[in-house]
PDB file of C-alpha atoms and ligand atoms in Angstrom:
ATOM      1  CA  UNK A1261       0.335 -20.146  -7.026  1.00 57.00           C
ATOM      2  CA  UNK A1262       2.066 -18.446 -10.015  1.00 51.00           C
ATOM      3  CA  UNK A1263       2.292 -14.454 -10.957  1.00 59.00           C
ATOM      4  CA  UNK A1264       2.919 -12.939 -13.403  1.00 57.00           C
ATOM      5  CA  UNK A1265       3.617  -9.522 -15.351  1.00 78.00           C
ATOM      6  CA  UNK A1266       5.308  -7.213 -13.699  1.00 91.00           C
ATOM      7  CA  UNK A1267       6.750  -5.648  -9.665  1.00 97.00           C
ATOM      8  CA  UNK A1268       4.698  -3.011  -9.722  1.00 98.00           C
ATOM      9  CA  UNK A1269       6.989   0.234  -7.264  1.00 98.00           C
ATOM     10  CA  UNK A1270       4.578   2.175  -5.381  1.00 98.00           C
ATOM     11  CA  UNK A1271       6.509   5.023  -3.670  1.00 98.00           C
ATOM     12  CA  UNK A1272       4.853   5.657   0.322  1.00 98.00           C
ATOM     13  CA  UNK A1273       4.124  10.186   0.003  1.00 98.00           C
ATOM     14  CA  UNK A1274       4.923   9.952   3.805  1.00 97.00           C
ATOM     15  CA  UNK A1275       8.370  10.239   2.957  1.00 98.00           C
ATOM     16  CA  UNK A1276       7.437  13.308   0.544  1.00 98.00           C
ATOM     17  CA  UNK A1277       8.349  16.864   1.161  1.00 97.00           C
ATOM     18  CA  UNK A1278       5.199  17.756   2.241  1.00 97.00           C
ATOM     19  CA  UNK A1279       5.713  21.716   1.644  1.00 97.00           C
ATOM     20  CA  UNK A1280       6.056  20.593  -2.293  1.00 97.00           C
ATOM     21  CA  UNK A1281       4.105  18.159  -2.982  1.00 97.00           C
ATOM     22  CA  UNK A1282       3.330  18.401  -6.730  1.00 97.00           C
ATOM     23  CA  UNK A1283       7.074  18.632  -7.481  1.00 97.00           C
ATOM     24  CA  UNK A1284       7.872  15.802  -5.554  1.00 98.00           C
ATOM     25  CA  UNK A1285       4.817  13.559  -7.555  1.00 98.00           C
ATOM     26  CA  UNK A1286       5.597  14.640 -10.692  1.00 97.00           C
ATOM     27  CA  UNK A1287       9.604  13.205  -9.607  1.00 97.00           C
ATOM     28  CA  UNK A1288       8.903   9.916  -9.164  1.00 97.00           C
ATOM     29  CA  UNK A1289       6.401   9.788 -12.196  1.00 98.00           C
ATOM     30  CA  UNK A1290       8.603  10.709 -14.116  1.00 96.00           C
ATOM     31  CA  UNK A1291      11.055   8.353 -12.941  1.00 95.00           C
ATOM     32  CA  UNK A1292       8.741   5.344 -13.688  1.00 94.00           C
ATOM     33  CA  UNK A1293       6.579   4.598 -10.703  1.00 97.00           C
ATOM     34  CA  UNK A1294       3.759   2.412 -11.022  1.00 97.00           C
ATOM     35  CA  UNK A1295       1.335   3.838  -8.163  1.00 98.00           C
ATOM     36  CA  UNK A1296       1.199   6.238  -5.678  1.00 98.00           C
ATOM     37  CA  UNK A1297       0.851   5.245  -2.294  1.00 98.00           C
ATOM     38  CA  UNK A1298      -1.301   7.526   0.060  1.00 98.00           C
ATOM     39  CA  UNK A1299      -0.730   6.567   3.948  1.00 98.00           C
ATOM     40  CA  UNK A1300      -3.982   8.009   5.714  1.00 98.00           C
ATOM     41  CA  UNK A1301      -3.601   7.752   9.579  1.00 98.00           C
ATOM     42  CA  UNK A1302      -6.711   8.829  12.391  1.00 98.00           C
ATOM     43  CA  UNK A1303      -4.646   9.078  15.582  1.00 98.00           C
ATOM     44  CA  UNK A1304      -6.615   6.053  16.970  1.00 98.00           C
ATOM     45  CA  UNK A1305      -6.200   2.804  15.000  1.00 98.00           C
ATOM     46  CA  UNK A1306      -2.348   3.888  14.789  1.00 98.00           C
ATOM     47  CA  UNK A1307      -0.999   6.680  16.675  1.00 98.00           C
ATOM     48  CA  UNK A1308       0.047   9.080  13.695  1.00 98.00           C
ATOM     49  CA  UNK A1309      -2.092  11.403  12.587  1.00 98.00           C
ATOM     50  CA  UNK A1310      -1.643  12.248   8.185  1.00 98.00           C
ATOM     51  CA  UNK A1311      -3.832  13.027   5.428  1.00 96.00           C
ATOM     52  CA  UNK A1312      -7.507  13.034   4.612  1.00 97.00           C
ATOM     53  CA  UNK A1313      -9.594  13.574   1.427  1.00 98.00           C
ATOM     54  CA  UNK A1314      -8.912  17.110   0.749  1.00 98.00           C
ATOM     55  CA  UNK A1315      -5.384  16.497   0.605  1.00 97.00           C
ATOM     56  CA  UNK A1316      -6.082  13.055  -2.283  1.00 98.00           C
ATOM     57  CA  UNK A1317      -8.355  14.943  -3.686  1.00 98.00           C
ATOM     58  CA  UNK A1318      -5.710  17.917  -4.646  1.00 98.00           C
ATOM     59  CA  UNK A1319      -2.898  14.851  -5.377  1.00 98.00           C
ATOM     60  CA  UNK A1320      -5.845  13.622  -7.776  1.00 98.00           C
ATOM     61  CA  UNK A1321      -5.051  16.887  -9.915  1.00 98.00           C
ATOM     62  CA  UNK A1322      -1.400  16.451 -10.433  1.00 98.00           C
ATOM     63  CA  UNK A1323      -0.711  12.791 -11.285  1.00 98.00           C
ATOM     64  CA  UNK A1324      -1.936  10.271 -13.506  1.00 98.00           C
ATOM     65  CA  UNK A1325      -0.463   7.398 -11.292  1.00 98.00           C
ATOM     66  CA  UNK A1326      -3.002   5.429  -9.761  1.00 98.00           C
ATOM     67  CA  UNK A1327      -3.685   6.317  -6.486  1.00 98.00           C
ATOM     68  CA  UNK A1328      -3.253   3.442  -3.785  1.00 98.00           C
ATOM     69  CA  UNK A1329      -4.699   4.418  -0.328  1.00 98.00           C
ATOM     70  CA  UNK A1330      -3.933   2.643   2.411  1.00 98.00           C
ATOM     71  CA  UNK A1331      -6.435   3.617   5.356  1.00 98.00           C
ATOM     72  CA  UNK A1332      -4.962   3.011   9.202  1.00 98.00           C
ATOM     73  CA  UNK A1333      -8.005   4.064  10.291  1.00 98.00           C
ATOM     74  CA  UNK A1334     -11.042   2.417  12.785  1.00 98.00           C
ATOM     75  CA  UNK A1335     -14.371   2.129  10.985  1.00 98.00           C
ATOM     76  CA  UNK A1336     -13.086   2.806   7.380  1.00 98.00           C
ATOM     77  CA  UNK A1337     -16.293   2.007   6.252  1.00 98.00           C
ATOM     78  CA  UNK A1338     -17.182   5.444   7.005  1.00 97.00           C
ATOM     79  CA  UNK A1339     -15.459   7.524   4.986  1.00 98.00           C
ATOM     80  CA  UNK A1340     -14.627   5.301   1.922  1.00 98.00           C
ATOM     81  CA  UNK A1341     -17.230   7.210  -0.327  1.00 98.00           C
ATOM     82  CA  UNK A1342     -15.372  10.175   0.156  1.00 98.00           C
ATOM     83  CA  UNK A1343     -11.806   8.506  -0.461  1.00 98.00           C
ATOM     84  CA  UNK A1344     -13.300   7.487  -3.640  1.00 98.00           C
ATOM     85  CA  UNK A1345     -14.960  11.179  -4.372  1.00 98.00           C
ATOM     86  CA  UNK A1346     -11.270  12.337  -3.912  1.00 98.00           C
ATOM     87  CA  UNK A1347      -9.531  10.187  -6.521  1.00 98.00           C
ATOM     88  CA  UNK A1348      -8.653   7.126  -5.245  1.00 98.00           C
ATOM     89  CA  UNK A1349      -8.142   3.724  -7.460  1.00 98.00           C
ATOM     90  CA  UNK A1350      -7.196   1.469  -4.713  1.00 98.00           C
ATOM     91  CA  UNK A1351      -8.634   1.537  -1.129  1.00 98.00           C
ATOM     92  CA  UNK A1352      -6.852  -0.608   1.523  1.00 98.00           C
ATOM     93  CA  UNK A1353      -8.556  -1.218   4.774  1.00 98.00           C
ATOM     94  CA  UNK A1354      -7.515  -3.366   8.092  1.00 98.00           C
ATOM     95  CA  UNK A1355      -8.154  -6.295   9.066  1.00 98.00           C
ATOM     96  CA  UNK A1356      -8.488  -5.415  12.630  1.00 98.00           C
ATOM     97  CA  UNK A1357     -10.247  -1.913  12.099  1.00 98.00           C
ATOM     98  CA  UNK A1358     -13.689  -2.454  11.225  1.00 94.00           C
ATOM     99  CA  UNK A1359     -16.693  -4.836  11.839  1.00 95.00           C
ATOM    100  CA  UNK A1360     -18.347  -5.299   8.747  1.00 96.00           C
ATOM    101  CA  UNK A1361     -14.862  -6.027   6.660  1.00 98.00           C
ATOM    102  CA  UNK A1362     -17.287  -8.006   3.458  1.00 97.00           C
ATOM    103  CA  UNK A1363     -20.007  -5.142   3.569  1.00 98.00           C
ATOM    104  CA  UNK A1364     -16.769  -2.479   3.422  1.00 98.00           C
ATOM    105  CA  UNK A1365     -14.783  -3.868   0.593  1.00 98.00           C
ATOM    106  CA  UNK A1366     -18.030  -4.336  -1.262  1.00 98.00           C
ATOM    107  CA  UNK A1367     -19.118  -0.791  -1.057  1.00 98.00           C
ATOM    108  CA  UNK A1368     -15.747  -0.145  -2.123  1.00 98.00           C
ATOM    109  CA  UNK A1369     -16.356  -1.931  -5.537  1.00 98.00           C
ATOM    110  CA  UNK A1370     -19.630  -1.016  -6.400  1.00 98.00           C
ATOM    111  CA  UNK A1371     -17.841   2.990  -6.219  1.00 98.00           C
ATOM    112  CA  UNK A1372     -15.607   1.441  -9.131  1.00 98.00           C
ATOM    113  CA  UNK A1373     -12.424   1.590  -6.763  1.00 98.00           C
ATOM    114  CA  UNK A1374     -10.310  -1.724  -6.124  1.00 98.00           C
ATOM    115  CA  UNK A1375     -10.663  -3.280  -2.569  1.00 98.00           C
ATOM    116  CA  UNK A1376      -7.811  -4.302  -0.376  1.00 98.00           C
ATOM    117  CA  UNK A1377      -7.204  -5.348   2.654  1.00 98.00           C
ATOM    118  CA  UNK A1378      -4.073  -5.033   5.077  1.00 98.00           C
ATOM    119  CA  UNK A1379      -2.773  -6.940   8.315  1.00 98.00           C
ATOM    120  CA  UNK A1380      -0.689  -6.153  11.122  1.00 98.00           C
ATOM    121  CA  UNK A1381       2.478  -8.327  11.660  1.00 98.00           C
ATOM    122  CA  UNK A1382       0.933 -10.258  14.338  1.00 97.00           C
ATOM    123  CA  UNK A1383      -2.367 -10.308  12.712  1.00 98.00           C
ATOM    124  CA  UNK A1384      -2.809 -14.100  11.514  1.00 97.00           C
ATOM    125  CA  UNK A1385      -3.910 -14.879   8.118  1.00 98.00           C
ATOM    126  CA  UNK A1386      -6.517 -16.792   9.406  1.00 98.00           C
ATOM    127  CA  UNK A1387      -8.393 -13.260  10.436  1.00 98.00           C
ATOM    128  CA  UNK A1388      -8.295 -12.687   6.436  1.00 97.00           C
ATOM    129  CA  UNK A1389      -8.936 -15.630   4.970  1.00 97.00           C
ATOM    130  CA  UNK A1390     -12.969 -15.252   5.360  1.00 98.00           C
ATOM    131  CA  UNK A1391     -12.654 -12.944   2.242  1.00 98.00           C
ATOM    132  CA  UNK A1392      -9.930 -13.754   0.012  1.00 98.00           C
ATOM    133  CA  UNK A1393     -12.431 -13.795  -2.897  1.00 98.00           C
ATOM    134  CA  UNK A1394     -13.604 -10.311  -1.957  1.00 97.00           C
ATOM    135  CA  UNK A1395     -10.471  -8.827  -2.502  1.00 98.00           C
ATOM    136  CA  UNK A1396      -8.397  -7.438  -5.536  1.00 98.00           C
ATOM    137  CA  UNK A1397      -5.387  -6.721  -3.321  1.00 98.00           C
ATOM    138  CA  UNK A1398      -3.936  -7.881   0.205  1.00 98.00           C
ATOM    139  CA  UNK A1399      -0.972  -5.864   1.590  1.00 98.00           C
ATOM    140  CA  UNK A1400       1.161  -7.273   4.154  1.00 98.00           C
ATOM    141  CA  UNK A1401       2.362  -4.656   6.678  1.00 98.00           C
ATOM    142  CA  UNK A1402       6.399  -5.683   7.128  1.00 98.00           C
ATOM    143  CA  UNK A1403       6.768  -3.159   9.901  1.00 98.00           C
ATOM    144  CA  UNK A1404       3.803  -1.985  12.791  1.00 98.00           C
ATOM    145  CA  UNK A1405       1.878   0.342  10.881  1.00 98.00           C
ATOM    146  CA  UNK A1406       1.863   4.246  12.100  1.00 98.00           C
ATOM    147  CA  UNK A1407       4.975   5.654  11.061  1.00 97.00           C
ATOM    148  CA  UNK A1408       7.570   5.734   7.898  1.00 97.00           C
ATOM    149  CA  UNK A1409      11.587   4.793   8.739  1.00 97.00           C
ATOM    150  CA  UNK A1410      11.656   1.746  10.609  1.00 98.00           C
ATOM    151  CA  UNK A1411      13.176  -1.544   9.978  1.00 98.00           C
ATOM    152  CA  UNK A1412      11.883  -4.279   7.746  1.00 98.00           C
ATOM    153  CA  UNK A1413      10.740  -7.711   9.544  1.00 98.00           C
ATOM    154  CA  UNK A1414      11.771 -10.286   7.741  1.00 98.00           C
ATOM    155  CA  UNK A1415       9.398 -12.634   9.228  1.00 98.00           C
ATOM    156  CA  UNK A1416       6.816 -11.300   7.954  1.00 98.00           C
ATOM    157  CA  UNK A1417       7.500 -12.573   4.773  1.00 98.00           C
ATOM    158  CA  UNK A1418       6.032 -16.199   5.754  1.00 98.00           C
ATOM    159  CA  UNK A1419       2.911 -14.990   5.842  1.00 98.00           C
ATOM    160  CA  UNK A1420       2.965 -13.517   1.761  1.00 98.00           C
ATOM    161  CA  UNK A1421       4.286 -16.531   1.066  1.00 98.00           C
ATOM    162  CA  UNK A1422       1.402 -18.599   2.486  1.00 98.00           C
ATOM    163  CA  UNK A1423      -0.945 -15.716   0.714  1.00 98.00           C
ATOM    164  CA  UNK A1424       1.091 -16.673  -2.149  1.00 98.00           C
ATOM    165  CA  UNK A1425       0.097 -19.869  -2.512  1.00 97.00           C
ATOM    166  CA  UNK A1426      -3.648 -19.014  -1.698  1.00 97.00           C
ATOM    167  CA  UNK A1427      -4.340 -15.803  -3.974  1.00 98.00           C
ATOM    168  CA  UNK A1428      -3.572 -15.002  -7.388  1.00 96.00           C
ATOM    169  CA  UNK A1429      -4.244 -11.514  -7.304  1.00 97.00           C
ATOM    170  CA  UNK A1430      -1.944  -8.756  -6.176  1.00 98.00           C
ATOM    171  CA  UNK A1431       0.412  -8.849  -3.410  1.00 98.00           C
ATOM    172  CA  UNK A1432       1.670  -5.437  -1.818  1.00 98.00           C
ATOM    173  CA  UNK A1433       4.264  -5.220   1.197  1.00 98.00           C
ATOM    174  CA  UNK A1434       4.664  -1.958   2.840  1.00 98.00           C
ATOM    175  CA  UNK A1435       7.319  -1.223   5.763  1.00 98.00           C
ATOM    176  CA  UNK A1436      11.140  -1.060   5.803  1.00 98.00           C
ATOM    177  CA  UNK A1437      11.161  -1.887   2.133  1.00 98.00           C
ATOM    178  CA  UNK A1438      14.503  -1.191   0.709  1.00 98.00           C
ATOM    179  CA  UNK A1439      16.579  -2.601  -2.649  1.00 98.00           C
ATOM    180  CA  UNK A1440      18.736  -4.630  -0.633  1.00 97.00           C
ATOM    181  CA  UNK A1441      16.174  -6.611   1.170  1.00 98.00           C
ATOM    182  CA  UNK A1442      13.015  -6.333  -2.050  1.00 98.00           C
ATOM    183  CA  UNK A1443      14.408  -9.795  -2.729  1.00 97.00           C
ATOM    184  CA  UNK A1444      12.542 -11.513  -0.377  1.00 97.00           C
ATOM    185  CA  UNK A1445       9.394 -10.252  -0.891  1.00 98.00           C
ATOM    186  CA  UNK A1446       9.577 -10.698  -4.395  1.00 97.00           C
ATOM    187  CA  UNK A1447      10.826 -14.377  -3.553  1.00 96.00           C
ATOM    188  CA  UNK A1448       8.045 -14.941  -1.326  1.00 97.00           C
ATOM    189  CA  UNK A1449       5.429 -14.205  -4.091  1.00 97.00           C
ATOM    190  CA  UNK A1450       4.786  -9.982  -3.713  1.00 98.00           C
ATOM    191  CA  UNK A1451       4.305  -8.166  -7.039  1.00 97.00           C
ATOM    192  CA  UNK A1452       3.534  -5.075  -5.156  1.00 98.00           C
ATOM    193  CA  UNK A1453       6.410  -3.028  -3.132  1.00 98.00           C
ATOM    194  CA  UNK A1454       5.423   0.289  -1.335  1.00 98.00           C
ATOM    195  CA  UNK A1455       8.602   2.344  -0.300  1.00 98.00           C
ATOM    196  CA  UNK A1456       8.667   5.371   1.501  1.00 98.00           C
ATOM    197  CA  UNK A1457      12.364   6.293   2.996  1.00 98.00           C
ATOM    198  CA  UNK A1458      14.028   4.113  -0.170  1.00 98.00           C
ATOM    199  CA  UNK A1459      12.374   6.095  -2.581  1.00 98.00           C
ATOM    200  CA  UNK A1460      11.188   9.536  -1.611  1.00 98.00           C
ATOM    201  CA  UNK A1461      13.580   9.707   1.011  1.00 97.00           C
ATOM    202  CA  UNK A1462      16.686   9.715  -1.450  1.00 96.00           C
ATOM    203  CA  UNK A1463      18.304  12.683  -3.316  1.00 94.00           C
ATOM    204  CA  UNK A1464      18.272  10.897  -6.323  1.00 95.00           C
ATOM    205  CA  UNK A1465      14.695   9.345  -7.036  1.00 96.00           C
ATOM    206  CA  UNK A1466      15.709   7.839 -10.217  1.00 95.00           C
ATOM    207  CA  UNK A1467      18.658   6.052  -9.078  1.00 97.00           C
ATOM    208  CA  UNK A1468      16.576   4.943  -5.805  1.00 97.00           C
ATOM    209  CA  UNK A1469      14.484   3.287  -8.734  1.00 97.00           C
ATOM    210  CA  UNK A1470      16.475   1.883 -11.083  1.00 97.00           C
ATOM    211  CA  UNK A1471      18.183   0.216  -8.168  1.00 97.00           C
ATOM    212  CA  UNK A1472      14.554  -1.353  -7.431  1.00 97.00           C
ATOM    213  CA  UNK A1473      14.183  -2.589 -10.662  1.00 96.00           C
ATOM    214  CA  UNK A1474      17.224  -4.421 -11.054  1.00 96.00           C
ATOM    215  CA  UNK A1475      16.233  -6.296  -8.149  1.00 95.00           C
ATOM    216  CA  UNK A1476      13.011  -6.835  -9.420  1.00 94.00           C
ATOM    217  CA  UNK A1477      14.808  -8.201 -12.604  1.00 91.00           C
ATOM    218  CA  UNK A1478      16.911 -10.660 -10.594  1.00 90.00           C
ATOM    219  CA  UNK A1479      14.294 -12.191  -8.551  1.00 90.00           C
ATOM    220  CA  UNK A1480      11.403 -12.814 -10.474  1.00 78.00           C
TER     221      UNK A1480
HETATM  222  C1  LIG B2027       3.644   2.699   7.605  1.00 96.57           C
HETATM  223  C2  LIG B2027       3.093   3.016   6.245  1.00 96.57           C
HETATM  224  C3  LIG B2027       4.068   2.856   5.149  1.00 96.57           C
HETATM  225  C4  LIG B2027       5.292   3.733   5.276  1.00 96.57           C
HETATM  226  C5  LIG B2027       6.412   3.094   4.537  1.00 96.57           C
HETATM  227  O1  LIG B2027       2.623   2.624   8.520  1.00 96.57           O
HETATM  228  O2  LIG B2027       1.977   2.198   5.932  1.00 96.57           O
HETATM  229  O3  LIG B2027       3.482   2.993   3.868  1.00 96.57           O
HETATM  230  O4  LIG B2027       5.097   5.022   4.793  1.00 96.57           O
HETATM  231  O5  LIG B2027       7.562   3.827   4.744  1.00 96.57           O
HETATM  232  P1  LIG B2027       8.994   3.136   4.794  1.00 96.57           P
HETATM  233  O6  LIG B2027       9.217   2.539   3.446  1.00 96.57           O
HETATM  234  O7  LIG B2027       9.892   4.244   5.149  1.00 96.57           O
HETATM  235  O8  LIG B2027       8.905   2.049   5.861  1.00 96.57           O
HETATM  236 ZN1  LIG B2028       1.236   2.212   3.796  1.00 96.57          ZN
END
């Protein structure tokens, strides 16, 4: 299936200095980002614990970036009202977290947000293929979700490719994501790329982003 229009770069805040967040926001807005990505974490479905609503709600204030949340959470279905309440555009659940996945990404729509949903790397994509026309987004997890740092699996990218060629829509993949290995992804039919260490985790933001884009350039 074909794409088109543009990567969309949708920095991970995990990687953020946390003690300044505004400042750090406002940096990679102003160097061009496309989203914001918003890693929420419960201690249970992964063993990190992060943010919640009151802290999207105060991010709401300082950016116009959309807001892409990505819930590790069990049961999301509870609290996606209040996600929504706080400012976000995009709400990204798990496969593997809750029961009532349709119901979920449903409520998610009728509050006027986007619905996504996210696997593990071993999750098949025969667990999400029961709702592919529910969903305005499906983001591939390239590393085991819980923490920001670790290495990109390539093999992972088999399974956007197989998306690929089942969903129009939009593509994200979020672990290990870096300039030198973006290619792939891109390759493999993603038009979304979350970074966390490659972007916010660099000095120099801007550079960290032009250096995305050119690879962007060269491979679609
Ligand atoms: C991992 C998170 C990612 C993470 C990405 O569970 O979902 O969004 O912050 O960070 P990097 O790019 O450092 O792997
Ligand atoms: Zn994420």
């Amino acid at each position: 299936m074909k794409t088109s229009g543009k990567i969309l770069l949708a920095p991970s805040l995990l990687s953020a200095d946390f003690s300044r967040l505004a400042e750090e926001i406002r940096d990679v807005e102003n160097a061009g980002c496309d989203w914001l990505h918003v890693d929420v974490m419960d201690g249970h479905f992964v063993p990190n614990l992060t943010i919640g609503p009151v802290v999207v709600n105060a991010i709401r204030k300082v950016t116009k970036m959309p807001l892409d949340v990505h819930l590790m959470i069990d049961a999301p279905g509870r609290y996606i009202e209040e996600f929504r309440k706080a400012g976000a555009d995009w709400i990204t659940l798990h496969v593997e977290a809750e029961k009532d996945i349709r119901e979920t990404l449903l409520a998610i729509k009728r509050l006027g947000a986007k619905a996504g949903l996210s696997l593990r790397p071993k999750t098949t994509i025969a667990e999400l293929e029961p709702y592919l026309n529910d969903l305005d987004l499906i983001l591939v997890m390239s590393v085991e979700p819980g923490f920001g740092g670790q290495s990109f699996m390539p093999e992972t990218m088999a399974k956007v490719k197989t998306l690929r060629s089942k969903f129009s829509k939009l593509i994200s993949v979020d672990g290990g994501i870096d300039p030198k290995n973006a290619s792939q992804a891109i390759v493999a039919g993603a038009n979304v790329l979350v970074a966390g260490s490659a972007i916010f985790g660099k000095k120099d933001r801007g550079q960290a982003i032009q250096d995305f884009r050119e690879v962007c350039k060269k491979s679609s």
